[in-house]
Short mmCIF file of C-alpha atoms in Angstrom, two decimals:
data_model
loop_
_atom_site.label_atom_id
_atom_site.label_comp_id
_atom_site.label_asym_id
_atom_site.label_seq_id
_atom_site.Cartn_x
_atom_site.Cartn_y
_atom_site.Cartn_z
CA UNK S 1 -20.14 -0.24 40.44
CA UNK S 2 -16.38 -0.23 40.18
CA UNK S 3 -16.71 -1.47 36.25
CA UNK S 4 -19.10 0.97 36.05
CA UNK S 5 -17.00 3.55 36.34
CA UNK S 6 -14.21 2.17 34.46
CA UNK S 7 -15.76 2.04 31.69
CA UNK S 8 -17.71 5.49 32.55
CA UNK S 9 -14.57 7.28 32.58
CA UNK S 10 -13.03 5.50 29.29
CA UNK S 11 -15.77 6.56 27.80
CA UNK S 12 -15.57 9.91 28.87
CA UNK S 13 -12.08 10.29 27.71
CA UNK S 14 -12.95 8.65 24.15
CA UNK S 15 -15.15 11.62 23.90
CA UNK S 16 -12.65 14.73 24.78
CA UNK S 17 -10.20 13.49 22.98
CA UNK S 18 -12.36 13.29 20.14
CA UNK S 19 -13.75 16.64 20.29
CA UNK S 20 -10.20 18.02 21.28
CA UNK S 21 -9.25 16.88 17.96
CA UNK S 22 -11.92 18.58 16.45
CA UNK S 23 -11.39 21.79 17.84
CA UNK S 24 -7.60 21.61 17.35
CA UNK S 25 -8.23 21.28 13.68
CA UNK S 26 -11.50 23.76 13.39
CA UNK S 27 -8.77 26.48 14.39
CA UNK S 28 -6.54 25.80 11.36
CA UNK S 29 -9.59 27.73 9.91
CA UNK S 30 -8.20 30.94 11.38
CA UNK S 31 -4.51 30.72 9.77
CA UNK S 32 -4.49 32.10 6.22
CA UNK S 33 -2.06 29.99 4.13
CA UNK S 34 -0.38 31.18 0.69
CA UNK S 35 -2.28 30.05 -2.55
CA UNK S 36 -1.15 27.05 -4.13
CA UNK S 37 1.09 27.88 -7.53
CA UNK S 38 -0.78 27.71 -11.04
CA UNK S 39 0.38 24.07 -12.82
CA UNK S 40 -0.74 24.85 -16.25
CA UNK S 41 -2.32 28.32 -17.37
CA UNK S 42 -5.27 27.45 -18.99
CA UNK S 43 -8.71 27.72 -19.94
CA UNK S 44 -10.43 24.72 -19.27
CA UNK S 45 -13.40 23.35 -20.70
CA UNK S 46 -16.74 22.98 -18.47
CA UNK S 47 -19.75 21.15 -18.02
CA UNK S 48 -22.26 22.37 -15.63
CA UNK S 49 -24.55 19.97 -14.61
CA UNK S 50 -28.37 20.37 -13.16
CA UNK S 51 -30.23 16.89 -12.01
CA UNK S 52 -34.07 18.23 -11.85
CA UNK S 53 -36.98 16.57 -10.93
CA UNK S 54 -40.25 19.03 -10.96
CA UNK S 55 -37.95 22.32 -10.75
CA UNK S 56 -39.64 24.36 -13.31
CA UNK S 57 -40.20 26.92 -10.71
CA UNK S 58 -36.66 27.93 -10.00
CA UNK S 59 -34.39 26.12 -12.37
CA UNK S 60 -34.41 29.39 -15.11
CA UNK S 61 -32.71 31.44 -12.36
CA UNK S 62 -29.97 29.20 -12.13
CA UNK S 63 -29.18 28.79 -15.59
CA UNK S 64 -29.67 32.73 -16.16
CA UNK S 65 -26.50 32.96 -13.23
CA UNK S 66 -24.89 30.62 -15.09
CA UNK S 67 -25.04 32.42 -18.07
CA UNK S 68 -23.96 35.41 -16.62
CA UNK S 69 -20.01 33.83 -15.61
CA UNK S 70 -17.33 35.88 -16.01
CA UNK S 71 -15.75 32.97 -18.58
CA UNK S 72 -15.44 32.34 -21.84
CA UNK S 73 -18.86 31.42 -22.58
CA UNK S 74 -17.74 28.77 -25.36
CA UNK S 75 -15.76 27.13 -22.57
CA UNK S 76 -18.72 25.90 -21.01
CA UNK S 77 -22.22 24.14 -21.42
CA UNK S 78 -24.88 24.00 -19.14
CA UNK S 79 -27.24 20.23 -19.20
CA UNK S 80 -30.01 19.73 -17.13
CA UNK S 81 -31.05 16.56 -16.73
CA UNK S 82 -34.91 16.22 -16.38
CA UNK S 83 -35.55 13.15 -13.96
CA UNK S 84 -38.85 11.46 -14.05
CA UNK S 85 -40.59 14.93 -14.18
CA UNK S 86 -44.12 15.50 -14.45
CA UNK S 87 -43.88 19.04 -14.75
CA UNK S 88 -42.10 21.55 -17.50
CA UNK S 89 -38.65 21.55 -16.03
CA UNK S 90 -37.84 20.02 -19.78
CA UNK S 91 -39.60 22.99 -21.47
CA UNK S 92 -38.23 25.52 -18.95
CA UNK S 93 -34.79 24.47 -18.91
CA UNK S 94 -34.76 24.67 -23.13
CA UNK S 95 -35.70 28.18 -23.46
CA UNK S 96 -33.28 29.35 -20.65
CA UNK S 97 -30.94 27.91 -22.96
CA UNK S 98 -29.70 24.64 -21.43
CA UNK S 99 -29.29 21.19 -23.02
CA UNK S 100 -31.83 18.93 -22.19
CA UNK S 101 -31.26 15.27 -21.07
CA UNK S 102 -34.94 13.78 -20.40
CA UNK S 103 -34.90 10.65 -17.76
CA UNK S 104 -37.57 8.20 -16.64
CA UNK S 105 -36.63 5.22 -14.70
CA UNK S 106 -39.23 4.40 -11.51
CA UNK S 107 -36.90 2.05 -9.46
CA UNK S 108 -33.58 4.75 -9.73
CA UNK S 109 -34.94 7.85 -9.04
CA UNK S 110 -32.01 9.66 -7.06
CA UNK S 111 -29.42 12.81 -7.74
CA UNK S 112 -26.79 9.52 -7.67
CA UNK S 113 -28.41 7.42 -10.52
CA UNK S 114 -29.16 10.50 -12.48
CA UNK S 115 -25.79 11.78 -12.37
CA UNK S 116 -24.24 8.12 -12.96
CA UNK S 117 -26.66 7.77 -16.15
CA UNK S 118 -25.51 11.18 -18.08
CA UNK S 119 -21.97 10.92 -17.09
CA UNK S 120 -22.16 7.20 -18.56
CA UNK S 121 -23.32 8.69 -21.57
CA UNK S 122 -20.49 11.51 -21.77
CA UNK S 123 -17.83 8.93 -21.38
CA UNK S 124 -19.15 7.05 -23.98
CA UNK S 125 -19.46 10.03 -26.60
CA UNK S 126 -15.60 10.91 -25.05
CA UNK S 127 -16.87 14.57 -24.93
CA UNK S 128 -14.23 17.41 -24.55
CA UNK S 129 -14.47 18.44 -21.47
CA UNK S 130 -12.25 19.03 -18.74
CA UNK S 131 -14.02 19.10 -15.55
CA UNK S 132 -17.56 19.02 -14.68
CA UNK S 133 -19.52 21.18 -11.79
CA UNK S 134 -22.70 19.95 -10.04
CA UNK S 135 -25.55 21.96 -9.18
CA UNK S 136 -29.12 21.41 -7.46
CA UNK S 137 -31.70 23.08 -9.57
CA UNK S 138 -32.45 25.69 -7.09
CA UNK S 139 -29.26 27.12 -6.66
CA UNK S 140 -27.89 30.50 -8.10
CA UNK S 141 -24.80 30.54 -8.70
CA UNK S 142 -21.66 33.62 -8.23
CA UNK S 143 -20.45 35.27 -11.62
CA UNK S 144 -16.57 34.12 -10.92
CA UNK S 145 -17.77 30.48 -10.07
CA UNK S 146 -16.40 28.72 -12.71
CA UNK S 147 -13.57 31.30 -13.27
CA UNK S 148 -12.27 30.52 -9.88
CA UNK S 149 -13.04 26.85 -10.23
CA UNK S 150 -11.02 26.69 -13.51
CA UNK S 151 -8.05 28.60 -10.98
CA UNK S 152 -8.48 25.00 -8.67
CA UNK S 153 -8.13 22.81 -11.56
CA UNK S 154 -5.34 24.86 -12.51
CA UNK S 155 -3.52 24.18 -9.44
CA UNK S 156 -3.95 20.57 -9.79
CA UNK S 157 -7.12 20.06 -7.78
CA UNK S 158 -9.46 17.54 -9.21
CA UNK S 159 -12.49 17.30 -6.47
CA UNK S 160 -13.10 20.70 -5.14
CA UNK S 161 -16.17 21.73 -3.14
CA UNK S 162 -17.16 25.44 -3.30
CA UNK S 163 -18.98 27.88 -0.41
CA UNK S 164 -22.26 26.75 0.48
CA UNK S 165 -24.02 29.98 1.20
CA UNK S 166 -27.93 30.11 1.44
CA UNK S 167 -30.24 32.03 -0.32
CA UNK S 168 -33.42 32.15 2.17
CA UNK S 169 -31.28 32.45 5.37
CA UNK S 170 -33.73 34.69 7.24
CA UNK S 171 -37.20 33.16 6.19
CA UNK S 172 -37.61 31.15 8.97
CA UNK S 173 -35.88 29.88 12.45
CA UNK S 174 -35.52 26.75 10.13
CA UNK S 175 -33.75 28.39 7.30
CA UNK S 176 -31.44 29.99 9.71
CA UNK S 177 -30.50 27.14 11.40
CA UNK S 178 -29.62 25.13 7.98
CA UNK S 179 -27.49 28.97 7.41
CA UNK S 180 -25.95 28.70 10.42
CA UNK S 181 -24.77 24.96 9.94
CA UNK S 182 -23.65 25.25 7.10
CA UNK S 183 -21.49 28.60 7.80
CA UNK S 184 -20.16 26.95 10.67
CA UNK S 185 -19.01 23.64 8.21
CA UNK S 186 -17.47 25.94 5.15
CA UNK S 187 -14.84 27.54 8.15
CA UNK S 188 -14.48 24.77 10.57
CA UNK S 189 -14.45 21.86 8.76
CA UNK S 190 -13.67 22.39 5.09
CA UNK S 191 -11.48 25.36 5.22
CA UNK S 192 -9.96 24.05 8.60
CA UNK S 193 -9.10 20.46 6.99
CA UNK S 194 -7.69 22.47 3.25
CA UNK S 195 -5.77 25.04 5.45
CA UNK S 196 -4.25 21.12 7.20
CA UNK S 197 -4.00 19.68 4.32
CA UNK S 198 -6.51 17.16 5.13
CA UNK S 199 -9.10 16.70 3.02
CA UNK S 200 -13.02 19.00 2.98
CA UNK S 201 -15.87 16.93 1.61
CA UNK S 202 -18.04 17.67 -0.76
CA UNK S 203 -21.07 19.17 0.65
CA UNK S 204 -24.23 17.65 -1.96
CA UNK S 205 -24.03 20.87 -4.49
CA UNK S 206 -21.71 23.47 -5.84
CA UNK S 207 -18.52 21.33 -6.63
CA UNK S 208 -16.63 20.26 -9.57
CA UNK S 209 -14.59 17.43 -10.40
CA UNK S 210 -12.18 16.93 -13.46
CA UNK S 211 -13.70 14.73 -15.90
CA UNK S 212 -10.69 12.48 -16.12
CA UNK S 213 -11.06 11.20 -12.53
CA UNK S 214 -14.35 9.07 -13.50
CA UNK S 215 -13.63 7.76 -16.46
CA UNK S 216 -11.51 4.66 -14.52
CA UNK S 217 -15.27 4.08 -12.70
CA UNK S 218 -17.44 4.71 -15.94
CA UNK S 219 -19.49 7.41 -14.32
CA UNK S 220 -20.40 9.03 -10.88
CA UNK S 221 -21.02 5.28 -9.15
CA UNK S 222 -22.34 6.22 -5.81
CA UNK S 223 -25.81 3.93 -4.16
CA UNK S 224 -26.81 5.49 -1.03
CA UNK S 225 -28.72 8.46 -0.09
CA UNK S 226 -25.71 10.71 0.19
CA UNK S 227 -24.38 10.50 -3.05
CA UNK S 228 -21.93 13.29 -1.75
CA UNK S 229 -20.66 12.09 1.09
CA UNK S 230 -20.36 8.47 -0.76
CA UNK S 231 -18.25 10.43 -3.43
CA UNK S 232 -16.14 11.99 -0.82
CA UNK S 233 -15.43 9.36 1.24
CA UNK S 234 -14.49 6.69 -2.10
CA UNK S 235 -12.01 9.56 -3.03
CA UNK S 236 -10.13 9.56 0.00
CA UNK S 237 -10.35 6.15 -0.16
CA UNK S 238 -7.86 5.68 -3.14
CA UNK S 239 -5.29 8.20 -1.16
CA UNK S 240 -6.95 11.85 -2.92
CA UNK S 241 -7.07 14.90 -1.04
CA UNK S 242 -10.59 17.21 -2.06
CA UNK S 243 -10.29 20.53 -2.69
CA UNK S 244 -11.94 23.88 -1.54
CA UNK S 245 -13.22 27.02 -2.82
CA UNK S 246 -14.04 30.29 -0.82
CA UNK S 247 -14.41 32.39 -3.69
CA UNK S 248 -16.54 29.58 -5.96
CA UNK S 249 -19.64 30.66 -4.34
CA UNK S 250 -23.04 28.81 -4.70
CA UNK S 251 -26.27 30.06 -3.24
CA UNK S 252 -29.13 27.30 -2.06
CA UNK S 253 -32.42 27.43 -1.08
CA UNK S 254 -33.01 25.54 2.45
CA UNK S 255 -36.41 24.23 4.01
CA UNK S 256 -38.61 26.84 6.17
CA UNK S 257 -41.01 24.33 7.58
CA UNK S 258 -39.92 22.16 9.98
CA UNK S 259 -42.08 18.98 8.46
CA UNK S 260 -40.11 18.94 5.42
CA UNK S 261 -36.80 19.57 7.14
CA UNK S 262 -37.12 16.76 9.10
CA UNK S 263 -37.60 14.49 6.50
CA UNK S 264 -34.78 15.61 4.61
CA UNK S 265 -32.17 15.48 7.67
CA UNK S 266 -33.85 11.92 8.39
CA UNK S 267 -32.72 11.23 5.11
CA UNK S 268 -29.22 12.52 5.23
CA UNK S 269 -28.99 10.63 8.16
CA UNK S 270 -30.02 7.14 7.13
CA UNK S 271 -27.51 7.90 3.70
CA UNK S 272 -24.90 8.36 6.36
CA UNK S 273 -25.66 5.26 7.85
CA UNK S 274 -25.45 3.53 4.74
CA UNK S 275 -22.04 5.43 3.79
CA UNK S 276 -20.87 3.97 7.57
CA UNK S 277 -21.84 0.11 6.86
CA UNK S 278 -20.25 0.61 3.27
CA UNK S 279 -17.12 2.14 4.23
CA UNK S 280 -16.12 2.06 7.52
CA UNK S 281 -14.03 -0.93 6.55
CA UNK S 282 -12.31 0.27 3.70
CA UNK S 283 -11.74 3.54 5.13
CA UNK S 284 -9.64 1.63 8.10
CA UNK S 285 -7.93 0.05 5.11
CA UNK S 286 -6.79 3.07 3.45
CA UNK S 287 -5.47 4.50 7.17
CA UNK S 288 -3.25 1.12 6.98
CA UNK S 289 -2.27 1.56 3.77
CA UNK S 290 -1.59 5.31 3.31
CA UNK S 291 -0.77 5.88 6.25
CA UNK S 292 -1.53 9.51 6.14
CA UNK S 293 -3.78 11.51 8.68
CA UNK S 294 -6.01 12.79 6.24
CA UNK S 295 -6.88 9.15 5.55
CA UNK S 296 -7.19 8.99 9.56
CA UNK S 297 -9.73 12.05 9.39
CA UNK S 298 -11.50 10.49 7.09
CA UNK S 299 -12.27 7.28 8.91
CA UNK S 300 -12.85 9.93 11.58
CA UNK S 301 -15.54 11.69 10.16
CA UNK S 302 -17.82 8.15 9.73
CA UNK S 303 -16.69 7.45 12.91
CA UNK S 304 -17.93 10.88 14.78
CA UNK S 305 -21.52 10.79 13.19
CA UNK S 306 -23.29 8.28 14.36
CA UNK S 307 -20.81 6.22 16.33
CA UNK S 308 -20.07 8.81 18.57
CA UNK S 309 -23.92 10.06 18.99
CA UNK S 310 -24.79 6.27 20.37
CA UNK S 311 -21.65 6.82 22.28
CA UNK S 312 -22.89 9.55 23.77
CA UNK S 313 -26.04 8.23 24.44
CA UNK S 314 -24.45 5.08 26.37
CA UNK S 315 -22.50 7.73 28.68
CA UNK S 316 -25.55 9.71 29.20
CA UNK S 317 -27.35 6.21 30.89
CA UNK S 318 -24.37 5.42 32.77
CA UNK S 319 -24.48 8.65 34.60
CA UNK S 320 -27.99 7.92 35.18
CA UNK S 321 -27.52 4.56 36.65
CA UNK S 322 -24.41 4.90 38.74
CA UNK S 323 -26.77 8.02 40.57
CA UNK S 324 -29.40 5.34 41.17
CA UNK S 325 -27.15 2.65 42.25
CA UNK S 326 -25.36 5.41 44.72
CA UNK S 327 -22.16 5.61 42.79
CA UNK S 328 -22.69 8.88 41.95
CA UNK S 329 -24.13 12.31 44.03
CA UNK S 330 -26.95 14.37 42.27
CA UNK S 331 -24.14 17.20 42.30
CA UNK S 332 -21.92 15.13 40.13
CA UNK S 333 -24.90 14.05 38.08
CA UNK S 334 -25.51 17.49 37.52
CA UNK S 335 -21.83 18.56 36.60
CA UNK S 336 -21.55 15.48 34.16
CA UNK S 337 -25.46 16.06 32.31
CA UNK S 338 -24.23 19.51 31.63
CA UNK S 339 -20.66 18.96 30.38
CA UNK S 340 -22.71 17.52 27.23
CA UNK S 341 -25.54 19.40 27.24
CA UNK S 342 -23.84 23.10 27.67
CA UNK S 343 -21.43 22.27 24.78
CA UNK S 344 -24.36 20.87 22.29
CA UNK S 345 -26.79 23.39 22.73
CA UNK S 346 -25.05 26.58 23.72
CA UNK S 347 -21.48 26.42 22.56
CA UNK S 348 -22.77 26.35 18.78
CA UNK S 349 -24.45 29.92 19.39
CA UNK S 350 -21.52 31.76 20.18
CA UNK S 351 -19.24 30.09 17.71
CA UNK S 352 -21.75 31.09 14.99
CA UNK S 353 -21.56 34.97 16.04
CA UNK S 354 -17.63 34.15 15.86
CA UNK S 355 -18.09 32.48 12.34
CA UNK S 356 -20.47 35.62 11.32
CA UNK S 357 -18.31 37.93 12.32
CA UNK S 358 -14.72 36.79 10.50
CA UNK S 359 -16.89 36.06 7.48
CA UNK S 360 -19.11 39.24 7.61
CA UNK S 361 -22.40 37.78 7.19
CA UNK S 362 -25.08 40.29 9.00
CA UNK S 363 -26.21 39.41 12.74
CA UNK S 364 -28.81 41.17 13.10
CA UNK S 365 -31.37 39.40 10.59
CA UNK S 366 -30.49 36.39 12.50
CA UNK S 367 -30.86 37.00 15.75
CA UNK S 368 -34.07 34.70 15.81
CA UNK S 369 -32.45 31.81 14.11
CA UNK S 370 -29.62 31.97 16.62
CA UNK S 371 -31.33 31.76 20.20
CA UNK S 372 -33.78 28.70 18.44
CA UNK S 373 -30.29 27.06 16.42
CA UNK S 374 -29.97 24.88 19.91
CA UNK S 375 -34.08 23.46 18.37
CA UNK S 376 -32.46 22.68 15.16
CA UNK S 377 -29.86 20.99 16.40
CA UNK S 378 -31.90 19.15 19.34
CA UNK S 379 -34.00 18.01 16.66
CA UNK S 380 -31.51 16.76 15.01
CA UNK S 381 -30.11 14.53 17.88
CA UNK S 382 -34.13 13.22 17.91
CA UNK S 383 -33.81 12.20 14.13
CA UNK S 384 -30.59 10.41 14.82
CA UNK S 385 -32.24 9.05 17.53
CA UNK S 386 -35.13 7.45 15.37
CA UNK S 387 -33.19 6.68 12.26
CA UNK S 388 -31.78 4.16 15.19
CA UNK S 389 -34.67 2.30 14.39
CA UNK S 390 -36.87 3.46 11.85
CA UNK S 391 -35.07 4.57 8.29
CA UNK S 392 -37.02 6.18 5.85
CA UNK S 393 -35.69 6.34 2.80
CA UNK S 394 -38.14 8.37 0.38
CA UNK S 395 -37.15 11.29 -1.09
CA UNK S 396 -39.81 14.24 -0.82
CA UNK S 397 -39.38 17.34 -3.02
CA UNK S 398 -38.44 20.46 -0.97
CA UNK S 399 -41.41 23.33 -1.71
CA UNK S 400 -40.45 26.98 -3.20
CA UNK S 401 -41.80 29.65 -1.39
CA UNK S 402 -39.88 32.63 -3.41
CA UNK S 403 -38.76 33.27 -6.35
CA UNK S 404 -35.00 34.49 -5.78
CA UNK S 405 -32.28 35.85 -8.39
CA UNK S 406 -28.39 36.30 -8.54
CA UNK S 407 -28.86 39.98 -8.19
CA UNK S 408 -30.96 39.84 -5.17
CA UNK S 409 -28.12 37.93 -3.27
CA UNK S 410 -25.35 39.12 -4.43
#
C-alpha cells in the first residue's frame, strides 16, 4: 500500500503541474500586447482554397463572402476542389464564380490528400501566388478576412490561423457545446500561446499559409485524420512559430445531432492518436534541438491529449483501490473523485461566461448549451475512452440543416 501511494501522489503532482501550466499560460490571453511592425507594405497575392465533397448545398454562400472581401479583387482567386462528388458541388461552385478542380480517387479520399493533390499541381505550374487560405465548404467567411490576413503576412507570419466562430451556435445543446469549445480555444490557447510567443495551432479551417513554405515539401504532405493538427505540429517541428488572427474571422457550421457529432470527435480523436505515434518522437527532438519552450509546448500539447486522459484514468483506479485495500477513508475518496470531477465538468461553465463576456458574444441564447456543455464534454471523455480500443476511421459527411449567409452573422 505504501507504493501505492507513492506512485498515487507522483501522479497526482504530474497532473497539477500540468494543468498549472496550462492555466498560467491561458491567462497570457488577458494581456493585450502591441502589434507586430509591418515588414514589407504590400498587397499580396491570394489563393483561397475550398476541398468539397457533396457541398452543393452551402458552398455558393461561401464563395459569395468571399467575393464580397474588402481586397483587391484581382489579388485573389477562389478554387474549389470537387472531391469524389456525386452531387453538383462542380456545377454550383462554377456559376458562383470559382475555379473548378474536379477529383476522383477511391483509396485517398480526405481534406489532406485533396489539398496535397492541387497544391502539387500549383507548384508545378509555379503559379503567382503569395499565400494560400483554407476553407471548409460550409464556412462564410468576414469581409476583412483576407485584408487582415495579407496584414499577418505582412508582418512576417507565414502559418496563421484565424477566429473560429460558429455559425449555428444556438441550434442545439450540441452546437453550443462545439461554440463554446471552440471560444474557449481561440482565447486560451491560441491567443494565450501568440500573446507568449509560443506557438497557436491551426484549428482544421480558416488559416493561411504563404505559398513559399511548401514548396521545400512539394505540397500540403500531411496522412492522418487531422490534417491540421499534423500541419501544425510538422511546423513547429522545423523551429516555426504559427500565427494568429482575431480580426480574420471565419464562420462554421457545427453538428446539432449528437450521432453525427460523435463520429466526428471519434474521428478527431483517433487523427490525434495517429499525430501522437507519428510525432511524439520528433517533437522531443526538436525540444533538444531548439531548445525553445514553444518547442516544449508543443511536445506538450501531444502529450496532454491522450497521455494525460489515460493518466487520469490510472489515478482515478488507484483512488479506488487504495479505499478497498483500507489505505484510503471514503472521506478522502470523496475529496480526491471530486478534485477531477469538479474541475472537468463545472470549471469549463464558468470560464465560458468569462470567455463570453471579454469577447461579447450574447449569454442569453446560450444558456441551454451551457448547463448541458459538462454532456459534451463527458461525452467526449467516453469517445476517448473507446478510441482506446476501437478506432474508426471513416469519414461521414456532416448534414445541413439551414441555409445561412454572411449577412445573417455578421
Amino acid at each position: 500500500m505504501e507504493y501505492l501511494y507513492m506512485l498515487q501522489q507522483a501522479l497526482v503532482w504530474i497532473v497539477t503541474i500540468y494543468w498549472l501550466y496550462q492555466l498560467m499560460v491561458s491567462v497570457c490571453s488577458l494581456v493585450k500586447l502591441k502589434d507586430k511592425p509591418i515588414i514589407e507594405e504590400k498587397n499580396n497575392r491570394f489563393m483561397a482554397i475550398i476541398p468539397a465533397h457533396n457541398e452543393e448545398i452551402v458552398v455558393g454562400n461561401l464563395i459569395a463572402s468571399l467575393k464580397k472581401q474588402k481586397y483587391p479583387k484581382e489579388l485573389f482567386d477562389i478554387y474549389v476542389i470537387a472531391d469524389n462528388c456525386t452531387d453538383n458541388t462542380a456545377k454550383v461552385a462554377k456559376e458562383a464564380g470559382a475555379i473548378v478542380y474536379e477529383r476522383f480517387d477511391e483509396e485517398h479520399k480526405t481534406k489532406g490528400y485533396a489539398l496535397d493533390w492541387f497544391l502539387k499541381q500549383k507548384i508545378e505550374e509555379n503559379a503567382e501566388y503569395d499565400a494560400f487560405c483554407i476553407f471548409d465548404a460550409d464556412n462564410i467567411v468576414d469581409v476583412n478576412f483576407i485584408k487582415n490576413m495579407n496584414k499577418k503576412l505582412c508582418q512576417g507570419e507565414e502559418v496563421v490561423q484565424g477566429y473560429r466562430d460558429i455559425k449555428n451556435p444556438t441550434d442545439s445543446w450540441v452546437s453550443a457545446g462545439y461554440a463554446i469549445f471552440y471560444w474557449t480555444m481561440n482565447r486560451f490557447y491560441h491567443l494565450a500561446r501568440y500573446n507568449l510567443g509560443l506557438s497557436p495551432l491551426i484549428n482544421g479551417t480558416g488559416f493561411m499559409v504563404k505559398f513559399d513554405l511548401i514548396k521545400p515539401t512539394n505540397g500540403f504532405d500531411t496522412v492522418t485524420l487531422t490534417e491540421d493538427i499534423e500541419f501544425s505540429l510538422k511546423t513547429i517541428i522545423s523551429g516555426k512559430k504559427l500565427g494568429w488572427a482575431t480580426d480574420a474571422i471565419v464562420y462554421d457550421e457545427q453538428p446539432v445531432g449528437f450521432k453525427q457529432s460523435w463520429s466526428q470527435r471519434s474521428r478527431w480523436t483517433v487523427g490525434h492518436m495517429q499525430c501522437l505515434k507519428e510525432y511524439t518522437k520528433p517533437l522531443a527532438a526538436a525540444v533538444k534541438e531548439h531548445k525553445t519552450l514553444m518547442n516544449f509546448d508543443g511536445l506538450l500539447y501531444m502529450l496532454g491529449s491522450i497521455p494525460m486522459f489515460v493518466l487520469t484514468i490510472v489515478l482515478l483506479i488507484l483512488n479506488f483501490v487504495m479505499y478497498f485495500g483500507n489505505g484510503m477513508s471514503t472521506m478522502d475518496l470523496v475529496i480526491n473523485c471530486l478534485r477531477y470531477l469538479l474541475p472537468t465538468f463545472l470549471l469549463p461553465i464558468f470560464t465560458a461566461i468569462i470567455i463570453m463576456i471579454l469577447d461579447k458574444k450574447p449569454i442569453k441564447p446560450m444558456i441551454k448549451g451551457l448547463v448541458l456543455y459538462p454532456l459534451f464534454l463527458g461525452s467526449w471523455l467516453l469517445i476517448n475512452f473507446k478510441c482506446l480500443f476501437k478506432r474508426e476511421t471513416k469519414w461521414e459527411k456532416i448534414n445541413h440543416v439551414r441555409d445561412i449567409k454572411i449577412n445573417e452573422v455578421s
